[in-house]
Short mmCIF file of C-alpha atoms and ligand atoms in Angstrom, two decimals:
data_model
loop_
_atom_site.label_atom_id
_atom_site.label_comp_id
_atom_site.label_asym_id
_atom_site.label_seq_id
_atom_site.Cartn_x
_atom_site.Cartn_y
_atom_site.Cartn_z
CA MET J 1 242.89 5.62 47.04
CA THR J 2 239.55 4.61 48.44
CA THR J 3 237.00 7.28 49.08
CA LEU J 4 236.06 7.62 52.76
CA PRO J 5 232.51 8.23 53.98
CA ALA J 6 231.89 11.88 54.99
CA GLY J 7 232.39 11.18 58.79
CA LEU J 8 235.84 9.62 58.25
CA ALA J 9 237.37 11.72 55.55
CA THR J 10 237.37 14.48 58.27
CA ILE J 11 238.76 12.96 61.33
CA PRO J 12 240.38 15.91 62.61
CA PHE J 13 244.03 14.48 63.49
CA ASP J 14 246.40 16.45 65.17
CA ASN J 15 249.73 14.53 65.59
CA SER J 16 251.82 16.05 68.39
CA TYR J 17 253.86 12.93 69.06
CA ALA J 18 254.80 12.65 65.42
CA ARG J 19 256.36 15.95 65.58
CA LEU J 20 258.78 14.92 68.12
CA PRO J 21 262.35 13.95 66.93
CA GLU J 22 262.60 11.06 64.86
CA ARG J 23 264.21 8.86 67.07
CA PHE J 24 261.39 8.77 69.24
CA PHE J 25 259.56 6.30 66.81
CA ALA J 26 259.53 4.36 63.69
CA ARG J 27 257.07 5.62 61.21
CA LEU J 28 255.27 2.79 59.48
CA PRO J 29 251.81 1.71 58.40
CA PRO J 30 249.73 -0.94 59.88
CA THR J 31 250.06 -4.35 57.80
CA PRO J 32 247.06 -5.00 55.96
CA VAL J 33 245.00 -8.16 57.14
CA THR J 34 243.03 -10.83 54.53
CA ALA J 35 239.50 -10.53 55.77
CA PRO J 36 238.39 -8.19 58.27
CA GLY J 37 235.28 -8.59 60.24
CA LEU J 38 233.46 -5.89 62.62
CA ILE J 39 233.13 -7.32 66.09
CA ARG J 40 232.32 -3.98 67.64
CA VAL J 41 232.46 -0.23 67.55
CA ASN J 42 231.98 1.75 70.83
CA ARG J 43 229.30 4.14 70.09
CA ASP J 44 229.46 5.96 73.31
CA LEU J 45 233.34 6.52 72.90
CA ALA J 46 233.19 7.44 69.18
CA GLU J 47 230.89 10.13 70.00
CA THR J 48 233.07 11.57 72.90
CA LEU J 49 235.89 11.69 70.33
CA GLY J 50 233.38 13.29 67.92
CA LEU J 51 233.74 10.54 65.24
CA ASP J 52 231.18 9.07 63.22
CA ALA J 53 230.15 5.68 64.65
CA ASP J 54 228.21 4.72 61.50
CA ALA J 55 230.87 5.57 59.35
CA LEU J 56 233.37 3.61 61.72
CA ALA J 57 231.24 0.46 61.38
CA SER J 58 230.72 0.77 57.62
CA PRO J 59 232.88 -1.32 55.26
CA THR J 60 235.57 1.63 54.79
CA GLY J 61 235.52 2.10 58.65
CA LEU J 62 236.28 -1.62 58.89
CA GLU J 63 239.33 -1.27 56.59
CA ILE J 64 240.78 1.57 58.70
CA LEU J 65 240.16 -0.49 61.99
CA ALA J 66 241.69 -3.54 60.55
CA GLY J 67 244.88 -1.38 59.41
CA ASN J 68 244.04 -2.08 55.61
CA SER J 69 243.83 1.55 54.90
CA VAL J 70 245.03 4.75 56.84
CA PRO J 71 242.85 7.63 57.14
CA GLU J 72 243.75 11.00 55.82
CA GLY J 73 245.69 12.94 58.49
CA ALA J 74 246.98 9.97 60.09
CA ASP J 75 250.70 9.73 60.83
CA PRO J 76 251.05 5.95 61.71
CA LEU J 77 254.03 5.33 63.97
CA ALA J 78 255.72 2.69 66.37
CA MET J 79 256.61 4.27 69.74
CA ALA J 80 260.14 3.62 71.08
CA TYR J 81 260.46 2.51 74.70
CA ALA J 82 262.36 0.39 76.94
CA GLY J 83 261.39 -0.92 80.51
CA HIS J 84 261.90 -3.36 83.35
CA GLN J 85 259.96 -6.50 82.73
CA PHE J 86 259.46 -8.32 86.44
CA GLY J 87 262.54 -6.49 87.44
CA GLY J 88 264.87 -7.34 84.57
CA TRP J 89 266.23 -4.55 82.47
CA VAL J 90 265.23 -4.47 78.86
CA PRO J 91 267.08 -1.47 76.84
CA GLN J 92 264.68 -1.66 73.84
CA LEU J 93 260.99 -2.85 73.70
CA GLY J 94 258.88 -0.49 71.85
CA ASP J 95 255.63 -0.94 70.13
CA GLY J 96 256.09 -4.31 68.59
CA ARG J 97 252.73 -4.85 67.43
CA ALA J 98 250.68 -1.57 68.04
CA ILE J 99 250.62 1.34 65.58
CA LEU J 100 249.72 4.91 66.72
CA LEU J 101 247.56 6.30 64.11
CA GLY J 102 247.49 9.89 65.34
CA GLU J 103 245.75 12.04 67.95
CA VAL J 104 242.46 13.78 68.13
CA ILE J 105 240.97 16.07 70.68
CA ASP J 106 237.92 14.85 72.15
CA ARG J 107 234.53 16.91 72.98
CA ASP J 108 235.90 17.68 76.42
CA GLY J 109 239.14 19.14 74.70
CA VAL J 110 241.30 16.39 75.87
CA ARG J 111 243.82 15.25 73.42
CA ARG J 112 243.51 11.20 72.98
CA ASP J 113 245.70 8.83 70.98
CA VAL J 114 244.06 6.27 68.60
CA GLN J 115 246.05 3.19 68.28
CA LEU J 116 245.66 0.00 66.60
CA LYS J 117 246.97 -3.05 68.85
CA GLY J 118 247.68 -6.14 66.93
CA ALA J 119 248.61 -4.22 63.61
CA GLY J 120 251.38 -6.14 62.29
CA ARG J 121 255.28 -6.26 62.89
CA THR J 122 257.21 -3.09 63.50
CA PRO J 123 261.07 -2.42 63.80
CA PHE J 124 260.36 -3.31 67.71
CA SER J 125 258.69 -6.65 67.20
CA ARG J 126 261.83 -8.69 68.31
CA GLY J 127 260.69 -12.43 67.71
CA GLY J 128 256.88 -11.52 67.87
CA ASP J 129 254.37 -11.70 65.14
CA GLY J 130 253.19 -8.31 65.56
CA ARG J 131 249.73 -9.66 66.03
CA ALA J 132 246.91 -10.36 68.88
CA ALA J 133 244.52 -12.83 69.28
CA LEU J 134 240.82 -12.55 69.81
CA GLY J 135 240.57 -13.54 73.35
CA PRO J 136 243.08 -10.95 74.68
CA VAL J 137 241.51 -8.50 72.42
CA LEU J 138 238.03 -8.93 73.95
CA ARG J 139 239.40 -9.20 77.29
CA GLU J 140 241.07 -5.89 77.05
CA TYR J 141 237.59 -4.30 75.62
CA ILE J 142 235.58 -5.66 78.33
CA VAL J 143 237.93 -4.77 81.11
CA SER J 144 239.12 -1.35 80.18
CA GLU J 145 235.56 -0.45 79.45
CA ALA J 146 234.35 -1.90 82.91
CA MET J 147 237.26 0.33 84.51
CA HIS J 148 235.90 3.38 82.77
CA ARG J 149 232.43 2.83 83.90
CA LEU J 150 233.96 2.51 87.29
CA ASP J 151 235.45 6.04 86.87
CA ILE J 152 239.03 4.78 87.23
CA PRO J 153 241.31 6.28 84.75
CA THR J 154 242.06 3.83 81.89
CA THR J 155 242.57 3.51 78.39
CA ARG J 156 239.65 2.62 76.47
CA ALA J 157 238.47 0.51 73.42
CA LEU J 158 237.11 2.20 70.52
CA ALA J 159 236.80 -0.78 68.32
CA ALA J 160 237.54 -4.65 68.05
CA VAL J 161 237.84 -6.46 64.67
CA THR J 162 238.85 -9.87 63.77
CA THR J 163 241.30 -10.29 60.87
CA GLY J 164 240.43 -13.46 59.28
CA GLN J 165 244.04 -14.79 59.84
CA PRO J 166 245.30 -17.12 62.43
CA VAL J 167 247.86 -16.51 65.06
CA TYR J 168 249.93 -19.13 66.57
CA ARG J 169 250.37 -19.29 70.20
CA GLU J 170 250.25 -22.45 72.24
CA THR J 171 247.18 -23.17 70.00
CA THR J 172 246.26 -21.53 66.66
CA LEU J 173 243.68 -18.56 67.60
CA PRO J 174 241.80 -16.16 65.46
CA GLY J 175 243.46 -12.95 65.06
CA ALA J 176 242.15 -9.52 65.82
CA VAL J 177 242.88 -5.78 66.30
CA LEU J 178 241.84 -3.62 69.13
CA THR J 179 241.43 0.17 68.54
CA ARG J 180 242.79 1.61 71.80
CA VAL J 181 242.44 5.29 72.80
CA ALA J 182 244.55 6.69 75.68
CA ARG J 183 245.26 10.25 76.95
CA SER J 184 248.61 8.96 75.59
CA HIS J 185 250.77 5.81 75.37
CA ILE J 186 253.82 7.36 77.02
CA ARG J 187 255.24 4.99 79.73
CA VAL J 188 257.84 5.17 82.61
CA GLY J 189 259.57 3.10 80.09
CA THR J 190 259.61 5.73 77.28
CA PHE J 191 261.54 8.04 79.61
CA GLN J 192 263.73 4.85 80.33
CA TYR J 193 264.67 4.67 76.67
CA PHE J 194 265.93 7.93 76.47
CA ALA J 195 267.94 7.94 79.94
CA ALA J 196 269.28 4.49 78.94
CA ARG J 197 270.91 6.18 75.86
CA ARG J 198 272.27 8.97 78.00
CA ASP J 199 270.20 11.27 75.53
CA SER J 200 269.50 14.17 77.99
CA ASP J 201 267.97 16.32 74.92
CA GLY J 202 265.38 13.39 74.37
CA THR J 203 264.49 13.12 78.01
CA ARG J 204 264.03 16.91 78.04
CA SER J 205 261.95 16.93 74.88
CA LEU J 206 259.71 14.10 76.22
CA ALA J 207 259.22 15.61 79.53
CA ASP J 208 258.48 19.00 77.95
CA HIS J 209 255.82 17.12 75.99
CA VAL J 210 254.36 15.32 78.75
CA ILE J 211 254.29 18.60 80.89
CA ALA J 212 252.37 20.34 77.98
CA ARG J 213 250.13 17.69 77.24
CA HIS J 214 249.26 16.13 80.60
CA TYR J 215 250.49 18.19 83.47
CA PRO J 216 250.39 22.10 82.01
CA GLU J 217 250.03 23.31 85.90
CA VAL J 218 253.73 22.21 86.51
CA ALA J 219 255.25 24.30 83.76
CA ASP J 220 255.61 27.33 86.08
CA ALA J 221 257.28 25.59 88.86
CA GLU J 222 260.52 26.62 90.25
CA ARG J 223 261.78 23.01 89.15
CA PRO J 224 259.27 21.88 86.40
CA TYR J 225 260.88 18.29 85.95
CA LEU J 226 260.75 17.82 89.71
CA ALA J 227 257.00 19.00 89.89
CA LEU J 228 256.56 16.60 86.89
CA LEU J 229 257.73 13.52 89.06
CA ASP J 230 255.47 14.79 91.73
CA ALA J 231 252.50 14.89 89.64
CA VAL J 232 253.11 11.37 88.21
CA ILE J 233 253.65 9.90 91.81
CA GLY J 234 250.28 11.64 92.75
CA ALA J 235 248.72 10.31 89.60
CA GLN J 236 249.85 6.79 89.91
CA ALA J 237 249.14 6.72 93.77
CA ARG J 238 245.61 7.56 93.23
CA LEU J 239 245.11 5.08 90.50
CA VAL J 240 246.64 2.18 92.40
CA ALA J 241 244.24 3.31 95.45
CA ARG J 242 241.54 2.95 93.15
CA TRP J 243 242.41 -0.44 91.72
CA LEU J 244 242.53 -1.62 95.33
CA GLY J 245 239.13 0.00 95.96
CA VAL J 246 237.78 -2.49 93.25
CA GLY J 247 239.77 -5.47 93.81
CA PHE J 248 241.68 -4.90 90.51
CA ILE J 249 244.97 -6.82 89.85
CA HIS J 250 246.75 -5.45 86.93
CA GLY J 251 249.23 -8.66 86.68
CA VAL J 252 252.24 -7.10 84.75
CA MET J 253 252.87 -3.91 86.28
CA ASN J 254 256.38 -3.58 84.48
CA THR J 255 257.75 -0.14 84.03
CA ASP J 256 256.76 -0.34 80.03
CA ASN J 257 253.04 -0.89 81.47
CA THR J 258 253.08 2.15 83.82
CA SER J 259 251.40 5.05 82.03
CA ILE J 260 252.84 8.67 82.52
CA ALA J 261 249.16 10.00 82.30
CA GLY J 262 248.31 7.71 85.28
CA GLU J 263 245.75 5.53 83.40
CA THR J 264 245.42 1.84 83.74
CA ILE J 265 247.06 0.52 80.53
CA ASP J 266 248.19 -2.97 78.89
CA TYR J 267 245.43 -5.16 80.12
CA GLY J 268 247.20 -8.92 80.07
CA PRO J 269 246.39 -11.21 82.59
CA CYS J 270 244.56 -8.70 84.74
CA ALA J 271 241.80 -9.87 86.81
CA PHE J 272 239.23 -8.69 89.46
CA MET J 273 239.33 -10.86 92.71
CA ASP J 274 236.28 -12.72 93.77
CA ARG J 275 237.11 -13.58 97.29
CA TYR J 276 239.31 -11.15 99.12
CA HIS J 277 242.95 -12.14 99.68
CA PRO J 278 245.82 -9.76 99.67
CA GLN J 279 248.21 -12.12 98.06
CA THR J 280 245.96 -13.03 95.41
CA VAL J 281 247.80 -13.39 91.78
CA PHE J 282 246.26 -14.64 88.67
CA SER J 283 248.69 -14.15 85.92
CA SER J 284 250.34 -17.48 84.54
CA ILE J 285 253.61 -15.65 84.28
CA ASP J 286 253.83 -14.21 87.61
CA HIS J 287 255.43 -16.95 89.61
CA ALA J 288 256.80 -15.20 92.38
CA GLY J 289 253.80 -13.35 93.19
CA ARG J 290 255.67 -10.03 92.24
CA TYR J 291 252.45 -8.31 91.10
CA ALA J 292 250.28 -9.64 93.80
CA PHE J 293 247.16 -7.46 94.68
CA ALA J 294 248.72 -6.08 97.95
CA ASN J 295 252.27 -5.56 96.33
CA GLN J 296 250.92 -3.06 93.69
CA PRO J 297 251.65 0.05 95.74
CA ALA J 298 255.18 -1.21 96.53
CA ILE J 299 255.59 -1.92 92.66
CA VAL J 300 254.31 1.12 91.51
CA GLN J 301 256.58 3.20 93.93
CA TRP J 302 259.51 1.10 92.62
CA ASN J 303 258.51 1.94 88.83
CA LEU J 304 258.38 5.69 89.76
CA ALA J 305 261.86 5.35 91.43
CA GLN J 306 262.78 4.47 87.99
CA LEU J 307 261.10 7.36 86.39
CA ALA J 308 262.75 9.54 89.02
CA GLN J 309 266.28 8.04 87.95
CA CYS J 310 265.64 9.04 84.49
CA LEU J 311 264.48 12.72 85.18
CA LEU J 312 267.77 13.37 87.54
CA PRO J 313 269.86 14.82 84.74
CA ILE J 314 267.35 17.21 84.01
CA ILE J 315 265.74 18.37 87.56
CA GLU J 316 268.76 20.36 88.19
CA GLU J 317 272.48 20.81 87.44
CA ASP J 318 273.75 20.12 90.76
CA GLU J 319 273.75 16.03 90.69
CA ASP J 320 273.64 15.59 94.61
CA GLN J 321 270.74 18.08 94.83
CA ALA J 322 268.97 16.67 91.98
CA LEU J 323 269.32 13.21 93.71
CA ALA J 324 268.15 14.31 97.20
CA ALA J 325 265.15 16.11 95.66
CA ALA J 326 264.11 13.01 93.59
CA GLN J 327 264.70 10.90 96.45
CA HIS J 328 262.50 12.94 98.74
CA ALA J 329 259.85 12.72 96.31
CA ILE J 330 259.78 8.90 95.85
CA ASP J 331 259.93 8.55 99.74
CA GLY J 332 256.91 10.52 99.82
CA PHE J 333 255.01 7.72 97.79
CA PRO J 334 253.97 5.94 100.78
CA GLU J 335 252.10 8.94 102.54
CA VAL J 336 250.68 10.23 99.23
CA PHE J 337 249.31 6.62 98.47
CA GLU J 338 247.88 6.03 101.93
CA THR J 339 245.91 9.44 101.86
CA ALA J 340 244.67 8.36 98.46
CA LEU J 341 243.73 5.02 99.76
CA THR J 342 241.95 6.40 102.76
CA VAL J 343 239.76 8.47 100.74
CA VAL J 344 238.81 5.38 98.41
CA LEU J 345 238.13 3.24 101.40
CA ALA J 346 236.35 5.66 103.58
CA ALA J 347 234.03 6.37 100.71
CA LYS J 348 233.44 2.38 100.64
CA LEU J 349 232.50 2.59 104.29
CA GLY J 350 230.00 5.46 103.73
CA LEU J 351 232.10 7.95 105.25
CA THR J 352 232.24 11.60 103.95
CA GLU J 353 235.22 12.70 105.64
CA ALA J 354 238.25 10.45 106.21
CA ARG J 355 240.16 10.60 109.41
CA ASP J 356 242.76 8.70 111.38
CA GLY J 357 241.68 5.20 112.23
CA ASP J 358 239.53 4.96 109.08
CA LEU J 359 242.13 3.18 107.09
CA ALA J 360 242.57 0.66 110.11
CA LEU J 361 238.83 0.30 110.34
CA ALA J 362 238.78 -0.88 106.71
CA GLN J 363 241.67 -2.85 106.71
CA ASP J 364 240.34 -4.87 109.84
CA LEU J 365 237.17 -5.62 107.66
CA MET J 366 239.57 -6.80 105.01
CA SER J 367 241.54 -8.98 107.26
CA ARG J 368 238.25 -10.65 108.32
CA MET J 369 237.27 -10.97 104.93
CA ALA J 370 240.46 -12.67 103.93
CA GLU J 371 240.13 -15.00 106.99
CA ASN J 372 236.59 -15.90 106.04
CA GLY J 373 236.64 -16.15 102.06
CA ALA J 374 234.55 -13.14 101.66
CA ASP J 375 233.65 -12.05 98.32
CA PHE J 376 235.33 -8.46 97.94
CA THR J 377 232.42 -6.69 95.86
CA LEU J 378 229.28 -8.37 97.44
CA THR J 379 230.60 -7.79 100.90
CA PHE J 380 231.13 -3.83 100.33
CA ARG J 381 228.09 -3.81 98.16
CA GLY J 382 226.16 -5.43 100.98
CA LEU J 383 226.96 -2.71 103.47
CA ALA J 384 224.44 -0.71 102.35
CA ASP J 385 221.53 -3.11 102.75
CA LEU J 386 222.50 -3.08 106.80
CA LEU J 387 221.28 0.65 106.61
CA GLU J 388 218.44 0.42 104.13
CA PRO J 389 217.15 -2.78 103.16
CA PRO J 390 216.88 -3.00 99.10
CA ALA J 391 213.60 -2.24 97.77
CA GLU J 392 212.98 -5.46 96.03
CA PRO J 393 212.33 -8.62 97.92
CA PRO J 394 215.59 -9.95 98.71
CA GLN J 395 217.57 -11.56 95.78
CA SER J 396 220.29 -14.01 96.43
CA ASP J 397 222.88 -11.44 96.32
CA ALA J 398 221.15 -9.12 98.48
CA LEU J 399 221.40 -11.06 101.61
CA GLY J 400 223.70 -8.65 103.27
CA PRO J 401 227.40 -8.94 104.02
CA ARG J 402 227.09 -11.35 106.64
CA VAL J 403 226.58 -14.45 104.58
CA GLN J 404 229.92 -13.73 102.79
CA PHE J 405 231.85 -14.74 105.89
CA GLN J 406 232.46 -18.40 106.80
CA ASP J 407 232.16 -17.27 110.26
CA PRO J 408 229.46 -14.21 110.19
CA THR J 409 230.25 -13.46 113.68
CA ALA J 410 233.61 -12.12 112.30
CA PHE J 411 231.53 -9.66 110.47
CA ASP J 412 229.24 -8.82 113.33
CA ALA J 413 232.06 -7.89 115.70
CA TRP J 414 233.43 -5.60 112.91
CA ALA J 415 230.12 -3.99 112.06
CA GLU J 416 229.59 -2.93 115.88
CA THR J 417 232.77 -0.95 115.44
CA TRP J 418 231.65 0.58 112.14
CA GLN J 419 228.29 1.52 113.41
CA VAL J 420 229.98 3.57 116.21
CA ARG J 421 232.34 5.28 113.84
CA LEU J 422 229.20 6.02 111.58
CA ALA J 423 227.79 7.71 114.79
CA ASP J 424 230.24 10.28 114.97
CA GLU J 425 229.06 11.34 111.37
CA PRO J 426 225.34 11.63 111.76
CA ARG J 427 223.70 11.51 108.48
CA PRO J 428 220.31 9.94 107.55
CA ALA J 429 220.51 5.91 106.72
CA LYS J 430 218.76 6.37 103.54
CA GLU J 431 221.09 9.32 102.34
CA ARG J 432 224.07 7.06 103.68
CA ALA J 433 223.01 4.03 101.74
CA VAL J 434 222.68 5.74 98.51
CA ALA J 435 226.18 6.98 99.09
CA LEU J 436 227.39 3.47 99.95
CA ARG J 437 226.03 2.09 96.42
CA ALA J 438 227.62 5.10 94.63
CA ALA J 439 230.89 3.99 95.98
CA ASN J 440 230.58 0.17 95.97
CA PRO J 441 229.90 -1.51 92.53
CA SER J 442 227.68 -4.28 92.36
CA VAL J 443 228.81 -5.53 88.91
CA ILE J 444 232.50 -6.11 88.07
CA PRO J 445 233.96 -8.14 85.00
CA ARG J 446 234.44 -11.33 87.10
CA ASN J 447 236.82 -13.84 85.72
CA HIS J 448 234.26 -16.59 84.98
CA LEU J 449 232.11 -14.01 83.00
CA VAL J 450 235.01 -12.57 81.09
CA GLU J 451 235.96 -16.23 80.21
CA GLU J 452 232.52 -17.10 79.31
CA ALA J 453 232.49 -14.16 76.70
CA ILE J 454 235.78 -15.17 75.20
CA ARG J 455 234.94 -18.89 74.96
CA ALA J 456 231.85 -18.20 73.26
CA ALA J 457 233.29 -16.12 70.89
CA GLU J 458 236.57 -17.82 70.12
CA ASP J 459 234.71 -21.46 69.95
CA ASN J 460 231.49 -20.70 68.40
CA GLY J 461 231.94 -17.35 66.70
CA ASP J 462 229.19 -16.32 69.30
CA LEU J 463 229.43 -12.57 70.31
CA ALA J 464 226.09 -12.61 72.33
CA PRO J 465 227.83 -13.36 75.93
CA PHE J 466 230.33 -10.62 74.95
CA GLU J 467 227.83 -8.03 74.15
CA ALA J 468 225.65 -9.04 77.11
CA LEU J 469 228.24 -8.64 79.78
CA LEU J 470 229.35 -5.27 78.23
CA SER J 471 225.61 -3.95 79.01
CA ALA J 472 225.67 -5.54 82.51
CA LEU J 473 229.27 -3.77 83.11
CA ALA J 474 227.88 -0.34 81.67
CA ASN J 475 225.98 0.57 85.01
CA PRO J 476 228.01 -1.38 87.60
CA TYR J 477 226.40 0.44 90.62
CA GLU J 478 222.93 -0.47 89.82
CA GLU J 479 221.00 -3.71 90.31
CA ALA J 480 219.13 -4.24 87.45
CA PRO J 481 216.99 -7.76 87.91
CA GLU J 482 218.00 -8.81 84.57
CA HIS J 483 221.59 -8.42 85.36
CA THR J 484 221.40 -10.84 88.53
CA ARG J 485 223.81 -13.63 87.25
CA TYR J 486 226.52 -10.99 86.35
CA ARG J 487 226.49 -9.85 90.18
CA GLN J 488 227.06 -13.68 91.51
CA PRO J 489 230.38 -14.79 92.32
CA PRO J 490 231.41 -17.95 90.45
CA ARG J 491 230.20 -21.38 91.42
CA PRO J 492 233.13 -23.64 92.70
CA ASP J 493 233.37 -25.35 88.88
CA GLN J 494 233.40 -21.88 87.46
CA VAL J 495 236.40 -20.41 89.53
CA VAL J 496 239.27 -19.19 87.04
CA ARG J 497 242.59 -19.60 88.78
CA GLN J 498 244.83 -18.39 86.23
CA THR J 499 244.81 -15.63 83.43
CA PHE J 500 247.20 -15.58 80.37
CA CYS J 501 248.58 -12.67 78.48
CA GLY J 502 248.28 -14.40 75.24
CA THR J 503 250.96 -12.39 73.67
P1 LIG R 601 253.19 -6.30 76.83
O1 LIG R 601 253.35 -7.73 77.75
O2 LIG R 601 251.81 -6.67 76.03
O3 LIG R 601 253.09 -5.39 77.67
O4 LIG R 601 254.28 -6.41 75.85
C1 LIG R 601 255.66 -6.07 76.08
C2 LIG R 601 256.36 -5.94 74.76
O5 LIG R 601 256.20 -7.20 74.13
C3 LIG R 601 256.05 -4.72 73.95
O6 LIG R 601 257.31 -4.10 73.68
C4 LIG R 601 255.15 -5.44 73.02
O7 LIG R 601 254.78 -4.51 72.10
C5 LIG R 601 255.64 -6.60 72.67
N1 LIG R 601 254.80 -7.64 72.11
C6 LIG R 601 253.84 -8.28 72.76
N2 LIG R 601 253.31 -9.20 71.91
C7 LIG R 601 254.04 -8.98 70.81
C8 LIG R 601 253.77 -9.62 69.46
N3 LIG R 601 252.50 -10.68 69.21
N4 LIG R 601 254.59 -9.20 68.67
C9 LIG R 601 255.39 -8.28 68.44
N5 LIG R 601 256.00 -7.62 69.82
C10 LIG R 601 255.02 -8.07 70.85
MG1 LIG R 602 253.03 -3.36 77.40
#
């Protein structure tokens, strides 16, 4: 038994999922690795969780983060779930390479899962090795933290470590473990697991757990499980609207990758668009473009319909009435989503109050962007410069949105209608520019930068580009002069066309 530094001996775990019935998971510890090495501890997140970052970064902390020792109070387990992957039904998936250590209550009183991803084989591993490669671990670290800084609900990265062991994919790669923090790891696929087994007691226990944990406000509703469905619909609608507002493409929106808490989860071949096009796909495994940028709302609605299906037996006794109520909730998704998207896009246009026509106004801009190869992030970011030129002498990324368009007059024509709309909502230009800059990030994790950070780490063990990228992404709404290169779109030779999930 290792003695833990004070800060770790006292991790105040309170493991509510582990108290659910045994069939919800498989209890097992992580599989030890030969030579753990620290990549990074997320100090900011450690502090939020009330954990001692120095202790986590110590040799004993490293042993925990690598899965070589289990801290007191943890109750390690792999969660059971099922799912539709690319529309095809898989009755049993489950954590094939992740181990939930337990839950802690953070400084804001929010319960958070602490999970090791890449921690070895489990009863759910099927043919997999239970491990993760360094590249995908760094990608998830970078992109999930960027999402957090963009204020988009997401799982987070508490730490990343190397294992000292190779993993075998198309090539031999260094192995790594990501410590992931989530409001929970419960997915639409978790409900599907029980529903597929006609285990209504399991479904009900899971639903009660989810309500207590994520949606306590629905507990007193007349039909709480229907209210739960509505709550998840709302959370997912708002989440996907936020994705569309930053040009994010998840890439693998399978039902097992759709979080019940409404967080972005399971960063695989995800990517942010440079040039805007609604049909953009990056994932090497998404041949049909099922999860293309603009398809994401329809796909999440489909995933939510699977959740609705699972909840039918517990919504109410009368089957026909349960079906009608659930169908009504799912049919309401487009409207809920459109409202959420309108709020996001109106803010991106510098409007305080969204009204009829604003969605069309934003969509008009975006179709012009698509026709003209305009960079998504720089076009929106540049809108503020039209109202208030940037204080600094213009940098190459601050030339305004016009230069993003192959035919700049396509932008000019739109900008005239935009100005007319702005005139309806009088506001000092300076103030509006501030609001615009707070709604439109200047730094996003562009693929070529993520790729560059991964390449340096994988090929040369050089973590400097990874660290530098994280610090540029830490303040996405600022234009620090030292971060100019992180705001630039890729040169033609830097463009990344495909991303891989690397599992
Ligand atoms: P993902 O595509 O990462 O969402 O994973 C889909 C399913 O495959 C989940 O059940 C994972 O736990 C499992 N899985 C992915 N990679 C591995 C691996 N290397 N070993 C075992 N299971 C894996
Ligand atoms: Mg997954």
